[in-house]
mmCIF file of C-alpha atoms in Angstrom:
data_model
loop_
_atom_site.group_PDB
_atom_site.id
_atom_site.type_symbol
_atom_site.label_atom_id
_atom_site.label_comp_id
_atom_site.label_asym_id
_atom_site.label_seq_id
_atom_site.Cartn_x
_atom_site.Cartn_y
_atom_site.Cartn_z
ATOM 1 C CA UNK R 90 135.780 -8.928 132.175
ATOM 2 C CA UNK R 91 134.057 -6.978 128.861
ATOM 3 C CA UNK R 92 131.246 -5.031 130.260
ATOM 4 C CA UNK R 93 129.354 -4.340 127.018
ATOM 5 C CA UNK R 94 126.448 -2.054 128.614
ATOM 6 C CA UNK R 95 128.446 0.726 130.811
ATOM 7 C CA UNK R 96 129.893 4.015 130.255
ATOM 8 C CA UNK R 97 133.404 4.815 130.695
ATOM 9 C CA UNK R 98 134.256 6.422 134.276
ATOM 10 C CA UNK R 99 134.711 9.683 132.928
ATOM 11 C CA UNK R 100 130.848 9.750 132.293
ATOM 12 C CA UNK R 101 129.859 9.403 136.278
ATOM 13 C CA UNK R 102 130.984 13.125 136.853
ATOM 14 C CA UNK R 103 129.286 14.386 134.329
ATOM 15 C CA UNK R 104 126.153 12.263 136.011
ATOM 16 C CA UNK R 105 126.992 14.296 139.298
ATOM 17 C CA UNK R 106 126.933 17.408 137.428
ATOM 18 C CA UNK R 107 123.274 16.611 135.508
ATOM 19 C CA UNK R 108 121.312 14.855 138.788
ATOM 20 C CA UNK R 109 122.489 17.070 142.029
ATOM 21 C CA UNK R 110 121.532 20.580 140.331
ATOM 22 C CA UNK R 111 117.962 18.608 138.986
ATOM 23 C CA UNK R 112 117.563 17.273 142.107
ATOM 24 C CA UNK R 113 117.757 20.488 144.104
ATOM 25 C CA UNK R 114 116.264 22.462 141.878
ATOM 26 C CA UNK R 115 112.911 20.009 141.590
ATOM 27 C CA UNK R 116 112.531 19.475 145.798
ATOM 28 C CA UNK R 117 112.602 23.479 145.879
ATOM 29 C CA UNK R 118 109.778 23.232 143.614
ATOM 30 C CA UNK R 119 108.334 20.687 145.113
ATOM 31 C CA UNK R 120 108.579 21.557 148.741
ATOM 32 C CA UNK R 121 108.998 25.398 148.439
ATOM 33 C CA UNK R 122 107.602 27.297 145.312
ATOM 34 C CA UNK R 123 105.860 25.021 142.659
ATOM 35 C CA UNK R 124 104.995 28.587 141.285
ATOM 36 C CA UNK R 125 109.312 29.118 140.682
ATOM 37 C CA UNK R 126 109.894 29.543 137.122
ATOM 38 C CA UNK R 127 112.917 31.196 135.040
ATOM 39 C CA UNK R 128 111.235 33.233 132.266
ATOM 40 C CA UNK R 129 114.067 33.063 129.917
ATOM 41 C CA UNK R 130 113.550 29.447 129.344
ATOM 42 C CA UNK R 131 109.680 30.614 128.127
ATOM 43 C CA UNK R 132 110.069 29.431 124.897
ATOM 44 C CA UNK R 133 107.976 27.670 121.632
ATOM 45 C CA UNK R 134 108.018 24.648 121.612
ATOM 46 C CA UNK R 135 106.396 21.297 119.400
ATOM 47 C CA UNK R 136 104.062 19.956 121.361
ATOM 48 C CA UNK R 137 102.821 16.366 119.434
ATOM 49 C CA UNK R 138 99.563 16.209 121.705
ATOM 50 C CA UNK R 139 98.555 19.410 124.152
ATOM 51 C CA UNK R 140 95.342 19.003 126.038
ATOM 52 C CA UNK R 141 95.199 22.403 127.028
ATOM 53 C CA UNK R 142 94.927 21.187 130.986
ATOM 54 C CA UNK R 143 92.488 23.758 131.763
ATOM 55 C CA UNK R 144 91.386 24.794 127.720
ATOM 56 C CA UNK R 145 89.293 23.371 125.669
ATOM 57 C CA UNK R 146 91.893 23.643 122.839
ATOM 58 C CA UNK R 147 93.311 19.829 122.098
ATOM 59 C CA UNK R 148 95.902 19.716 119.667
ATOM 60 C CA UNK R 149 98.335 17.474 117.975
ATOM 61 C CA UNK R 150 101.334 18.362 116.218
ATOM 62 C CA UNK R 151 100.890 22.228 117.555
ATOM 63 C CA UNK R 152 103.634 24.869 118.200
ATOM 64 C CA UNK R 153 102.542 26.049 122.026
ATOM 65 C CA UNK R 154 104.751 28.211 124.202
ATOM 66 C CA UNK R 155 106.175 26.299 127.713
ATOM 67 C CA UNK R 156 108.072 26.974 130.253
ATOM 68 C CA UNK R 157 110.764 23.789 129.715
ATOM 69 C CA UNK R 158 112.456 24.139 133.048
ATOM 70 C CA UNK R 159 110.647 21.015 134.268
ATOM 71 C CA UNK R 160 111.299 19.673 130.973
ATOM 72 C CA UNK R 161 115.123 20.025 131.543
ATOM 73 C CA UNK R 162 115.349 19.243 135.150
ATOM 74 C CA UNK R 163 113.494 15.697 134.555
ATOM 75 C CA UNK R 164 115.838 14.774 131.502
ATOM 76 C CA UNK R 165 118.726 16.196 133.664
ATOM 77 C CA UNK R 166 117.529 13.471 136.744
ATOM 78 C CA UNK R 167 117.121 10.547 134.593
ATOM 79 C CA UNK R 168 120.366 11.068 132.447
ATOM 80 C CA UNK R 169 122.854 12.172 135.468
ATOM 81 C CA UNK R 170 120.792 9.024 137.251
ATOM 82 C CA UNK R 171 122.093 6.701 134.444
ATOM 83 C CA UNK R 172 125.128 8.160 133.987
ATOM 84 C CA UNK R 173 125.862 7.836 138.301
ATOM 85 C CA UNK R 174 124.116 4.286 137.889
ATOM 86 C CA UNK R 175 125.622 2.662 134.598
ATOM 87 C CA UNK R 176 129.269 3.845 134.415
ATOM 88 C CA UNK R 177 131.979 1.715 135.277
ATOM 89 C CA UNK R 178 133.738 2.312 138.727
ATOM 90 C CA UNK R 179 137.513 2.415 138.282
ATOM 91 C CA UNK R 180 138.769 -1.252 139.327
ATOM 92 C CA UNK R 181 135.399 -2.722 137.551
ATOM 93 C CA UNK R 182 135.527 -6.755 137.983
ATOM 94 C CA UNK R 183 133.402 -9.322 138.613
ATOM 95 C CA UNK R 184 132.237 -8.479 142.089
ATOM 96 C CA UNK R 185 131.347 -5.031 141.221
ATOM 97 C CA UNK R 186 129.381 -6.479 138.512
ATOM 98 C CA UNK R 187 127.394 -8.922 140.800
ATOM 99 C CA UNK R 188 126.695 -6.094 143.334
ATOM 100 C CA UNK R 189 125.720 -3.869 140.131
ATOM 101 C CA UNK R 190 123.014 -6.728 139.209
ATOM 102 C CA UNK R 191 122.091 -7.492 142.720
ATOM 103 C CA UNK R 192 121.314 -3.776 143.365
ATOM 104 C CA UNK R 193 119.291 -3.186 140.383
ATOM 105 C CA UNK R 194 117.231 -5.723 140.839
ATOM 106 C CA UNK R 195 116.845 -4.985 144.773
ATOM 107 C CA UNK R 196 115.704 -1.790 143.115
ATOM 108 C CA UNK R 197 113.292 -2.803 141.090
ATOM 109 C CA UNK R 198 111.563 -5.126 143.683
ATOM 110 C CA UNK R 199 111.496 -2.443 146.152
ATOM 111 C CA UNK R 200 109.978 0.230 143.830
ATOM 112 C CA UNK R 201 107.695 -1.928 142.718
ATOM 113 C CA UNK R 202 106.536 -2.625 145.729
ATOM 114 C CA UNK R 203 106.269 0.939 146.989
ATOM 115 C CA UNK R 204 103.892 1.470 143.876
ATOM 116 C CA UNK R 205 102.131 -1.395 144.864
ATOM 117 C CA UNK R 206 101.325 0.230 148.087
ATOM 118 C CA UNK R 207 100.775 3.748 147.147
ATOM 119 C CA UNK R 208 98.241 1.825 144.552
ATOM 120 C CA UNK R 209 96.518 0.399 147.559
ATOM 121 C CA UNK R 210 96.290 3.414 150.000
ATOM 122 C CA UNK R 211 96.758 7.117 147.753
ATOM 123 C CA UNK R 212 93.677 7.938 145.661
ATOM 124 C CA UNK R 213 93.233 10.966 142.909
ATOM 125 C CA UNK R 214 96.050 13.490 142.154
ATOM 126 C CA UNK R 215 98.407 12.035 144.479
ATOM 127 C CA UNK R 216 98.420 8.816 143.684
ATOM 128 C CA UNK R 217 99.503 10.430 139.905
ATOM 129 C CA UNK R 218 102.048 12.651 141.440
ATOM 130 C CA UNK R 219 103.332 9.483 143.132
ATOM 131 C CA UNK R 220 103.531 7.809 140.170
ATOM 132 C CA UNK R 221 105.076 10.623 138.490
ATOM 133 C CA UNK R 222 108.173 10.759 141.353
ATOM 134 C CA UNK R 223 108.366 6.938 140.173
ATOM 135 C CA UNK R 224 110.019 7.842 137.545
ATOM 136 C CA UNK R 225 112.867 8.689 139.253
ATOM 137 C CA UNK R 226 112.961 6.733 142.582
ATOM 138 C CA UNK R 227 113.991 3.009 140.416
ATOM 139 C CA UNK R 228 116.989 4.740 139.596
ATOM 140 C CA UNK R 229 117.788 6.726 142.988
ATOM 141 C CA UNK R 230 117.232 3.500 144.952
ATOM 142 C CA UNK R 231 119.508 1.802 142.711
ATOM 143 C CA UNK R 232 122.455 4.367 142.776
ATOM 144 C CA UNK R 233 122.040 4.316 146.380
ATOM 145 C CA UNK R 234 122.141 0.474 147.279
ATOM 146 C CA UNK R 235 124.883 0.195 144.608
ATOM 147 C CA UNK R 236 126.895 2.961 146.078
ATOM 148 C CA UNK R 237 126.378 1.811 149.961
ATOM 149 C CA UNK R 238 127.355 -1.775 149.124
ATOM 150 C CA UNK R 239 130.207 -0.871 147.259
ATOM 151 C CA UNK R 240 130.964 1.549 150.448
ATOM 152 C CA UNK R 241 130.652 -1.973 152.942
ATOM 153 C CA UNK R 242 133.019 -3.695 149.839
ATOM 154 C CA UNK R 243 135.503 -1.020 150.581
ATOM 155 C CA UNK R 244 135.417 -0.800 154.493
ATOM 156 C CA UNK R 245 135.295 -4.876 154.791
ATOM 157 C CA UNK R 246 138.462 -4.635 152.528
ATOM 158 C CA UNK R 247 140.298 -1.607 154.628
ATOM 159 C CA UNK R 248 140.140 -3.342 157.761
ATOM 160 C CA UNK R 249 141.378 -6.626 156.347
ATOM 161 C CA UNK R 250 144.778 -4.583 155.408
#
């Protein structure tokens, strides 16, 4: 079977190598020191709209200077996620392909339904913070019900040997 819309294998350890640094280093900030920043990636940057968060100084098409650590560990969680999520395993076939299908959209019902609820019952900042973490949680719900089905595929097929 042609899968038109995957990666090669190859691509899932660089995935690994992108999303497990990311992750860690964005649940320290998270959980332990939101203040943790590395100065050397202070740098300028283009900023198409700044609203100045706290100033008064709205801008489009500015140079501002940022901190891009977040910057770098959000693109580094949502392409290792893909890359984990969308590259082929190494006996790829038509099973793998329905539990692929059947896991993303698992994923998308359940995340959707999460925001649902946070919509109903988180109000103000964290209820955007929430939906901020969204971002991320389709695609770590996916790679995990992909990867733990696969896992049952693999044990159900050991103990029939």
């Amino acid at each position: 079977m042609k899968n038109h819309f995957l990666f090669p294998n190859s691509f899932k350890k660089i995935g690994w190598i992108l999303f497990v640094p990311s992750f860690i280093f964005s649940l320290y900030i998270l959980t332990i020191d939101d203040s943790f920043t590395i100065d050397a990636l202070n740098i300028n940057v283009l900023a198409i709209y700044n609203d100045g968060l706290f100033k008064s100084n709205n801008a489009f098409f500015k140079i501002i200077e940022n901190n891009i650590g977040d910057e770098l560990y959000v693109i580094g969680l949502i392409v290792g996620g893909i890359l984990i999520g969308f590259s082929k395993l190494k006996n790829e076939d038509e099973m793998i392909s329905k539990i692929r299908y059947e896991s993303l959209v698992w994923a998308t019902y359940f995340n959707y339904a999460i925001i649902i609820l946070f919509t109903i019952f988180f109000f103000g900042i964290g209820y955007y913070s929430i939906l901020m973490f969204n971002t991320f949680t389709l695609l770590l719900f996916f790679i995990i019900r992909f990867h733990y089905k696969i896992y049952q595929l693999n044990k159900i097929s050991n103990d029939d040997e």
